[in-house]
Coordinates of C-alpha atoms and ligand atoms in Angstrom, one line a residue:
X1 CA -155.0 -67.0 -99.3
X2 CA -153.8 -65.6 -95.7
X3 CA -153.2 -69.1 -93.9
X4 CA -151.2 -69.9 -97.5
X5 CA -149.4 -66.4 -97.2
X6 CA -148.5 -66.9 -93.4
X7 CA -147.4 -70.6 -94.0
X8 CA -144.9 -69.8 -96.5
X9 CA -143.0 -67.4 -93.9
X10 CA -139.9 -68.5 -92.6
X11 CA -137.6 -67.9 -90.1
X12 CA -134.5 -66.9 -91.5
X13 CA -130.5 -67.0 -89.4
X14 CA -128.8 -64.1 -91.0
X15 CA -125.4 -64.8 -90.4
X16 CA -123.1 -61.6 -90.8
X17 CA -126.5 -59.2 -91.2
X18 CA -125.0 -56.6 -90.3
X19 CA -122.7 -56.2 -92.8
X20 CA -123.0 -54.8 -96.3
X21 CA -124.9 -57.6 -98.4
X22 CA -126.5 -59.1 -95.3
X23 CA -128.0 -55.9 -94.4
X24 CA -129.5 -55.8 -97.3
X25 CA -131.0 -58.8 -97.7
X26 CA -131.9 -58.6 -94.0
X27 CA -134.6 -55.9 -95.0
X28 CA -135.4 -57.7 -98.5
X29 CA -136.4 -61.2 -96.3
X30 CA -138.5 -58.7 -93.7
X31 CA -140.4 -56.5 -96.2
X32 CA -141.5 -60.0 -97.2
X33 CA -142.7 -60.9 -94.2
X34 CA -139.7 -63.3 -93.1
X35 CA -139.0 -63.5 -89.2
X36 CA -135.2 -62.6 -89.6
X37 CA -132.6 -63.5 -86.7
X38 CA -129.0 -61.8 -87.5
X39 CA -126.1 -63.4 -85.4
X40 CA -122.7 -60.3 -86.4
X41 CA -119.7 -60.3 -84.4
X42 CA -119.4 -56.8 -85.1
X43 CA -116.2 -57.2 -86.5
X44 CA -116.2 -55.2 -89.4
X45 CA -120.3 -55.2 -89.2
X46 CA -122.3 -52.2 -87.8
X47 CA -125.4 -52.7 -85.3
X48 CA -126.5 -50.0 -86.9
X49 CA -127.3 -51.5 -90.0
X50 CA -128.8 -54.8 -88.5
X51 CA -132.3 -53.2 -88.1
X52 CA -134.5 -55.8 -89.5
X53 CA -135.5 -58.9 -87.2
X54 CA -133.6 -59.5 -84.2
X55 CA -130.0 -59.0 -83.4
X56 CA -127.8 -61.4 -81.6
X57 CA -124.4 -60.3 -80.9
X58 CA -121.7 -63.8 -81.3
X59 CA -119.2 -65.2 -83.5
X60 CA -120.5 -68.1 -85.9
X61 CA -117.5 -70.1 -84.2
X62 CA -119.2 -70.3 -80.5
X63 CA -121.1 -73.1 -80.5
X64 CA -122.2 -72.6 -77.1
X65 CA -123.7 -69.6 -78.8
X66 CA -125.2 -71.3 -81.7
X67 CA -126.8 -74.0 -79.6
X68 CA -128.5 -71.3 -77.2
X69 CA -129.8 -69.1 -80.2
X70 CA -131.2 -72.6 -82.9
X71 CA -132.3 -74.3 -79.5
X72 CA -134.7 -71.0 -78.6
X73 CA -136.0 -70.3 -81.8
X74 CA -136.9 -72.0 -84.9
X75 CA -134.9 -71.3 -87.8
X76 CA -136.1 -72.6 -91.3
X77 CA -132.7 -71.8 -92.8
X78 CA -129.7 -70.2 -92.7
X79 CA -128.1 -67.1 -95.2
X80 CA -124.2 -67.2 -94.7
X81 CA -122.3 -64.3 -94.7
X82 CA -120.1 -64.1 -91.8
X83 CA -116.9 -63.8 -92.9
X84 CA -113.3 -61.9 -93.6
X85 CA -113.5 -60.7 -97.2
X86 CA -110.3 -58.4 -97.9
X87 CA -107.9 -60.2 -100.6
X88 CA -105.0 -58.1 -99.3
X89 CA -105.2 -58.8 -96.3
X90 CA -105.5 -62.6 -96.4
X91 CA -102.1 -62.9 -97.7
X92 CA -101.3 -61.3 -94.2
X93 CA -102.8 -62.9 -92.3
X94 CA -103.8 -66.0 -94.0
X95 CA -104.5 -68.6 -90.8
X96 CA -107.2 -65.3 -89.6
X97 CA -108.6 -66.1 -92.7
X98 CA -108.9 -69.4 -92.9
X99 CA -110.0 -69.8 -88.8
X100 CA -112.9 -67.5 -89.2
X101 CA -114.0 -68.5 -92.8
X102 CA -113.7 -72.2 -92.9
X103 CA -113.5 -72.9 -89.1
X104 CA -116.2 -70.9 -88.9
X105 CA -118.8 -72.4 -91.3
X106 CA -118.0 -75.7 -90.0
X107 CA -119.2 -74.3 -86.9
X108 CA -121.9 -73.5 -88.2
X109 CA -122.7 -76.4 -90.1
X110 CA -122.1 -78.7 -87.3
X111 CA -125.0 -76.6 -85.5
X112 CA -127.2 -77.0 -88.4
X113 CA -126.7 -80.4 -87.9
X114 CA -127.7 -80.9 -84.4
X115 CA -130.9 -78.7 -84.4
X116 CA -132.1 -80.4 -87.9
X117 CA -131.8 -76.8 -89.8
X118 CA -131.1 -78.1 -93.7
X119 CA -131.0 -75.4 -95.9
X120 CA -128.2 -72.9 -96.4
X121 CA -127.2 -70.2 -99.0
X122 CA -123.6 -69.4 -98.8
X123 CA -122.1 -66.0 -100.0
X124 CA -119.0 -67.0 -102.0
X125 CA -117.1 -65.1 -104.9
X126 CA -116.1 -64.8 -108.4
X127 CA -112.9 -64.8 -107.1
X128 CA -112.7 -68.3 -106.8
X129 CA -112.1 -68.5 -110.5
X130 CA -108.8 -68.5 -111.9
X131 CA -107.0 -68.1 -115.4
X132 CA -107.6 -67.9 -118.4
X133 CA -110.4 -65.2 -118.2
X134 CA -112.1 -65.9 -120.7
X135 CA -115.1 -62.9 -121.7
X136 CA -118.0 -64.1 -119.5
X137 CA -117.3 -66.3 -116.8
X138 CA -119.7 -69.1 -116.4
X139 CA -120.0 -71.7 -113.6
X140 CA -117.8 -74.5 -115.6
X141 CA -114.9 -72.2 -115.4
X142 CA -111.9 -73.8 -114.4
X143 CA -111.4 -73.0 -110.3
X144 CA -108.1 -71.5 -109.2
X145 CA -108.3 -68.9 -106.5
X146 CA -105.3 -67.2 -106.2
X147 CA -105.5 -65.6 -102.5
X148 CA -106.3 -67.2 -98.8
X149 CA -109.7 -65.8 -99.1
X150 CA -110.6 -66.5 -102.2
X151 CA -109.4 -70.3 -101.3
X152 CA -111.0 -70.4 -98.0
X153 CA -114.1 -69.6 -100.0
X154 CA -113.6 -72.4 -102.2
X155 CA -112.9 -75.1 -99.5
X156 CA -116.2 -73.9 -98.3
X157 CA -117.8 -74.9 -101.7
X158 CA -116.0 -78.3 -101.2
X159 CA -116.8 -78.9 -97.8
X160 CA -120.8 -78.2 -98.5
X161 CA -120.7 -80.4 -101.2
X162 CA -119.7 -83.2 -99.3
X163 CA -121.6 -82.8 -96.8
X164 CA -125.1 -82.5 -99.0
X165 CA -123.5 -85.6 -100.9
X166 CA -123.4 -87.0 -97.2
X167 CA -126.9 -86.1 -96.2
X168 CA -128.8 -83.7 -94.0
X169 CA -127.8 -80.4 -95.9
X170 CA -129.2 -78.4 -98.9
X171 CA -127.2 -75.6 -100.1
X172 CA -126.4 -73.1 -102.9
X173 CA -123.4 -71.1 -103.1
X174 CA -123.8 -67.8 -104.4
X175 CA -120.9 -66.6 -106.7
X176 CA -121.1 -62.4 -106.3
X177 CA -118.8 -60.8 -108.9
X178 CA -118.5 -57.1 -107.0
X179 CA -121.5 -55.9 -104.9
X180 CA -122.3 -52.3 -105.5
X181 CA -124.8 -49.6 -104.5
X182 CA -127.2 -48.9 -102.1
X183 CA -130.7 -49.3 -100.3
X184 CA -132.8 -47.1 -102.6
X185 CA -133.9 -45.3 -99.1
X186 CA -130.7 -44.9 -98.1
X187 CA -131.3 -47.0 -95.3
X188 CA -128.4 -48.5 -95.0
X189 CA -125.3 -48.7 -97.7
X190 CA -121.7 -50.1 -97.6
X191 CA -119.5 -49.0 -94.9
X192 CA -116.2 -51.0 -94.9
X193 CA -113.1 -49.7 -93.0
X194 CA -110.9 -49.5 -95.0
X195 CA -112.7 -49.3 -97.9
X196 CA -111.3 -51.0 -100.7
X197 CA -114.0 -51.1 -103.0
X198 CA -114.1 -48.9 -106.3
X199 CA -117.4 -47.3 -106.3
X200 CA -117.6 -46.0 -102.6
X201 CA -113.9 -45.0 -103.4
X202 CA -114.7 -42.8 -105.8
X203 CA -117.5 -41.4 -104.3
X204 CA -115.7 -40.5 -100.9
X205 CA -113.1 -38.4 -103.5
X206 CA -116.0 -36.8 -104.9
X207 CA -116.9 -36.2 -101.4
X208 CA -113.6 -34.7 -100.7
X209 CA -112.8 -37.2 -98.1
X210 CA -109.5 -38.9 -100.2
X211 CA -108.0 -36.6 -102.2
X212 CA -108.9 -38.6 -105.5
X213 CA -108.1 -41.7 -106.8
X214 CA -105.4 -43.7 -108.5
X215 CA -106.6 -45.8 -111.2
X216 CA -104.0 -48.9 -110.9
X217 CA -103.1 -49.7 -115.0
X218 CA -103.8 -48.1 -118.1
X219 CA -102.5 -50.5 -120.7
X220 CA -104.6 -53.4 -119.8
X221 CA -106.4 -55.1 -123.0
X222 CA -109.4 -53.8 -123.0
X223 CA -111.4 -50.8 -125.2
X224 CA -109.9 -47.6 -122.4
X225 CA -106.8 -50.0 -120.9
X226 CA -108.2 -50.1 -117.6
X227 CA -109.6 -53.2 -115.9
X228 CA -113.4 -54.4 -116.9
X229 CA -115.4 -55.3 -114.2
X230 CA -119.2 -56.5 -113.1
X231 CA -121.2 -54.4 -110.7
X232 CA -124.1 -56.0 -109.5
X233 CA -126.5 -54.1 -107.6
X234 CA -126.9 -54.7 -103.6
X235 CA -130.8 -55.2 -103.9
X236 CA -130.3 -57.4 -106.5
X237 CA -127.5 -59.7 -104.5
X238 CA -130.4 -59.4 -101.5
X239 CA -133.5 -60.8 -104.2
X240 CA -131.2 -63.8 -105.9
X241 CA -130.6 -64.8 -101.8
X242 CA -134.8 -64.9 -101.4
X243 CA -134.7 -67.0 -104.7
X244 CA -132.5 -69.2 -103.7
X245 CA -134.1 -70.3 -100.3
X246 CA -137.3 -70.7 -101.8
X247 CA -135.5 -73.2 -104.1
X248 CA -134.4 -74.6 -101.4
X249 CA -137.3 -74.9 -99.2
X250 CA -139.4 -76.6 -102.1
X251 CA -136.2 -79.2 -102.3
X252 CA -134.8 -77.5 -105.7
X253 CA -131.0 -79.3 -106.4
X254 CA -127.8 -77.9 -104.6
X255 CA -124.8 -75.9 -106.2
X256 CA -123.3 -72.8 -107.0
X257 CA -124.8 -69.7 -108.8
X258 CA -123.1 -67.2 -110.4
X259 CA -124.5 -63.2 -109.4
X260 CA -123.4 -60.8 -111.9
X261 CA -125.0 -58.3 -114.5
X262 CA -123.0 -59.8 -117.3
X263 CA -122.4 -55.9 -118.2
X264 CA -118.5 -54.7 -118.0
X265 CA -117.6 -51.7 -116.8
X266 CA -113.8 -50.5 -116.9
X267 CA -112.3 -48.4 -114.0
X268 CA -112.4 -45.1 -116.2
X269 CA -116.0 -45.7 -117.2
X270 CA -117.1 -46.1 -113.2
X271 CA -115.3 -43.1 -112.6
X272 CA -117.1 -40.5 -115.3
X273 CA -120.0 -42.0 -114.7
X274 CA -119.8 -40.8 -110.8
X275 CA -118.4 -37.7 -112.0
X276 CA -121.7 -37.3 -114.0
X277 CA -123.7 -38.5 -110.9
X278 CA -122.6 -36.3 -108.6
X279 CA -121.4 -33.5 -110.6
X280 CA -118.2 -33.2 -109.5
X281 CA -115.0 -33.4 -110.4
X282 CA -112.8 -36.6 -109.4
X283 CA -109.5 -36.5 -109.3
X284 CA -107.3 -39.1 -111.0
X285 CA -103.6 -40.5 -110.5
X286 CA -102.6 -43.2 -112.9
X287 CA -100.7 -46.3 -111.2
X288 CA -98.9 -49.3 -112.3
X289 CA -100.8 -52.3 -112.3
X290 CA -101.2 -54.4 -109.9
X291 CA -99.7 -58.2 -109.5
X292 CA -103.0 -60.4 -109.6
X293 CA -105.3 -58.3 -111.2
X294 CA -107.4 -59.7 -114.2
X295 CA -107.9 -57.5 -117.4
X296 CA -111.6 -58.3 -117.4
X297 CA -114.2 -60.1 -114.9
X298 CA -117.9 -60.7 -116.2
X299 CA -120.1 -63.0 -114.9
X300 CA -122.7 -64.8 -116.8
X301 CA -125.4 -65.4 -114.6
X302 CA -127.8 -67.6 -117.1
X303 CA -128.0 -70.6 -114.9
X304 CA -129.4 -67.9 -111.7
X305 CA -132.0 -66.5 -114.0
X306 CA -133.1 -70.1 -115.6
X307 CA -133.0 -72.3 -112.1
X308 CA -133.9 -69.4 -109.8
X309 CA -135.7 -67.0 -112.0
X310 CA -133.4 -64.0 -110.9
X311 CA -134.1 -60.9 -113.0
X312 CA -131.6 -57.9 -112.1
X313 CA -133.1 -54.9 -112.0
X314 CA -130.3 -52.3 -112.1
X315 CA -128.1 -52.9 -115.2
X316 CA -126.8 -49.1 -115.7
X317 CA -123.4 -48.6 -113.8
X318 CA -125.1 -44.9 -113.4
X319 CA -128.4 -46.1 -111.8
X320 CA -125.9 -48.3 -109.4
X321 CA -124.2 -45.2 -108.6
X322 CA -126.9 -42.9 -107.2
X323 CA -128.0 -45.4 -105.2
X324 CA -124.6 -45.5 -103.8
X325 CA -124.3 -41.6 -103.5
X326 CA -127.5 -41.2 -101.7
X327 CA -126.0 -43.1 -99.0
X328 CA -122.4 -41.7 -99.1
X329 CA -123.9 -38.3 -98.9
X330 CA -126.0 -38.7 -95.9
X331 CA -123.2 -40.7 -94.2
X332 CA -121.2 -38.0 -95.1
X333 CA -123.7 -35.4 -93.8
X334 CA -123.9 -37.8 -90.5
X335 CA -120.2 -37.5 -89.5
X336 CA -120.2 -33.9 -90.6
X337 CA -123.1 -33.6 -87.8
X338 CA -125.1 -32.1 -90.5
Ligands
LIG401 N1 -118.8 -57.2 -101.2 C1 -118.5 -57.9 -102.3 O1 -118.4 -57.4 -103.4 C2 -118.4 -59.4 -102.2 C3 -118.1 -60.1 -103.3 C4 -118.0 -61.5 -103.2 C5 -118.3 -62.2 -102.0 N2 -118.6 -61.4 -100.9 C6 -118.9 -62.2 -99.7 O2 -120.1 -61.7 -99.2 C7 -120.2 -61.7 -97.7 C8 -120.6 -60.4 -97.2 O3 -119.7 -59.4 -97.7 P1 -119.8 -57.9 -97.3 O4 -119.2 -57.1 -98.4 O5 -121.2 -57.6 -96.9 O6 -118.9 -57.8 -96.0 P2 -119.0 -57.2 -94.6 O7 -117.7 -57.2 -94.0 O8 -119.8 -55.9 -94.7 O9 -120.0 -58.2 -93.8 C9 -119.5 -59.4 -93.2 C10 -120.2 -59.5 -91.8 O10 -119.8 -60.7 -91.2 C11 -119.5 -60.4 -89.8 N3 -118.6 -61.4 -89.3 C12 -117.4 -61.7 -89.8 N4 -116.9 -62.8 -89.1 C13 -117.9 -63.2 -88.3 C14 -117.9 -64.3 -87.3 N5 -116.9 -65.1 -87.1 N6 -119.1 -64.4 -86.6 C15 -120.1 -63.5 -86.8 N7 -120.1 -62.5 -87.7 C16 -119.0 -62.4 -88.4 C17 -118.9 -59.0 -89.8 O11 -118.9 -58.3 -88.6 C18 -119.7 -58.3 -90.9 O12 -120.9 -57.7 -90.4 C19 -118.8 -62.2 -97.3 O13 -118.8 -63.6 -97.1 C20 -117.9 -61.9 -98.5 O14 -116.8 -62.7 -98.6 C21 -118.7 -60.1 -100.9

């Protein structure tokens, strides 16, 4: 039973594991008992946060850094994060985008390649779905993405399916509709600067940080008029990533996996429910809409809970939330020097 337990250990590249999802799932692969290796650039990553395994500081497009860290150290697989993920900004600054996304997982696949490494899980998005939304969104949805990011990510899905086609690489893509909450011990949370994300948002106005927040369209159609989106929970994104490279390491089938909760919930409805959660009052501006934005977004994440046997385990937006607000809190306590 021991020899069995140690055998099935693996030696996991964290790319990005020191961001928000792969710092998660950095501490989900080593309370396992994965050897975890995180390779962060720090670019919009904290060392901080990359406290499980070993931390390498490089950028996924350095091969010369790739080749020194797979050529010391024997990696089973790889967990792909690494990457620019603001929409916004990747209609500024599209070729960024595009160089350190695509570029960069070429890089990394090329590496792969010449150390035999064979498995990978990429993280891409729902975003890579265009219209019509239709009320859940399943993996046969037709595939528009309507930003440089959301496109990079979808060359990305491309470019790893030719390449298993080819030979040599296993893979899953891992379609996250919107990552939310935080490590139950508050051991490390989502720290994005900017933030651009609803949840910690909200919570930062609750924390008196931004003086509230402006809610962008109210005459949207759905049940309150504002938009309908699917939180998933951080520790659940971290467990589907643990399923999917033990799928892959017993030589389960590539492709791409939707990650949501299937469960809606509209701007107004994330924003009492923090109110009731923290127990303060939130400020709210209405806004226009905003070009691009989708009425409603939901996920149906059957084929990740048939093929991988992912079970969610935080469906409640308000469950999400105080996971979220334990951490904002005690950031918030941090910088206060409190
Ligand atoms: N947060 C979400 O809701 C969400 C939704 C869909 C997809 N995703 C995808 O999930 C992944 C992780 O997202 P996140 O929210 O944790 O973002 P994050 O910014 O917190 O993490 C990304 C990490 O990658 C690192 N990085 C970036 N470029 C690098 C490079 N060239 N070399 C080495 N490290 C590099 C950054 O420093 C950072 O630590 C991204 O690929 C993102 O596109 C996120």
């Amino acid at each position: 039973m021991g020899l069995l337990y140690i055998r099935s250990m693996a030696q996991i590249l964290i790319t990005g594991g020191a961001g928000y999802i792969g710092s998660h799932t950095a501490k989900a692969l080593a309370a396992q008992g994965h050897g975890v290796v995180v390779l962060d650039n720090l670019a919009t990553g904290h060392r901080d946060l990359a406290r499980w395994g070993e931390f390498v500081q490089g950028d996924v497009r350095d091969a010369t850094c790739l080749d020194a860290l797979f050529g010391s150290r024997n990696i089973d697989a790889v967990v792909h994060f690494a990457a620019m993920s603001q929409v916004g900004e990747s209609v500024l600054r599209p070729l960024e985008y595009y160089d350190n996304n695509v570029r960069g997982t070429l890089s990394l696949l090329a590496a792969m390649a010449r150390h035999g490494v064979p498995d990978l899980v990429f993280s891409s998005t729902c975003a890579v779905y265009g219209p019509p939304f239709e009320a859940l969104l399943t993996e046969d949805h037709p595939i528009a993405p309507l930003s440089p990011y959301a496109h990079s990510k979808r060359m990305i899905e491309d470019i790893l399916a030719d390449a298993a086609q080819a030979g040599g690489l296993r893979f899953l893509a891992l379609r996250y509709f919107n990552a939310a909450g935080a490590d139950p011990e508050a051991e490390t949370g989502e720290r994005h600067t900017p933030e651009t994300h609803l949840i910690p948002l909200v919570l930062q106005a609750a924390l008196g940080q931004r003086p509230g927040i402006t809610i962008l369209g109210q005459d949207y159609p759905t049940p309150d008029g504002t938009c309908i989106r699917d939180y998933i929970h951080v520790c659940d994104l971290a467990q589907a990533h643990i399923l999917a490279l033990d799928h892959l390491r017993r030589g389960g089938g590539c492709g791409a996996f939707n990650l949501g909760n299937g469960l809606g919930a509209s701007v107004r409805e994330v924003v009492n429910a923090a109110a009731e959660v923290t127990g303060r009052a939130i400020p709210v501006t209405m806004g226009q809409r905003r070009a691009g934005d989708s009425p409603r977004l939901v996920g149906d994440a059957t084929r990740a809970r048939e093929v991988l046997g992912w079970r969610p385990r935080y469906a409640d937006i308000r469950e999400i939330i105080a996971t979220a607000w334990r951490w904002h809190s005690q950031e918030h306590a941090r910088n206060a020097g409190g």
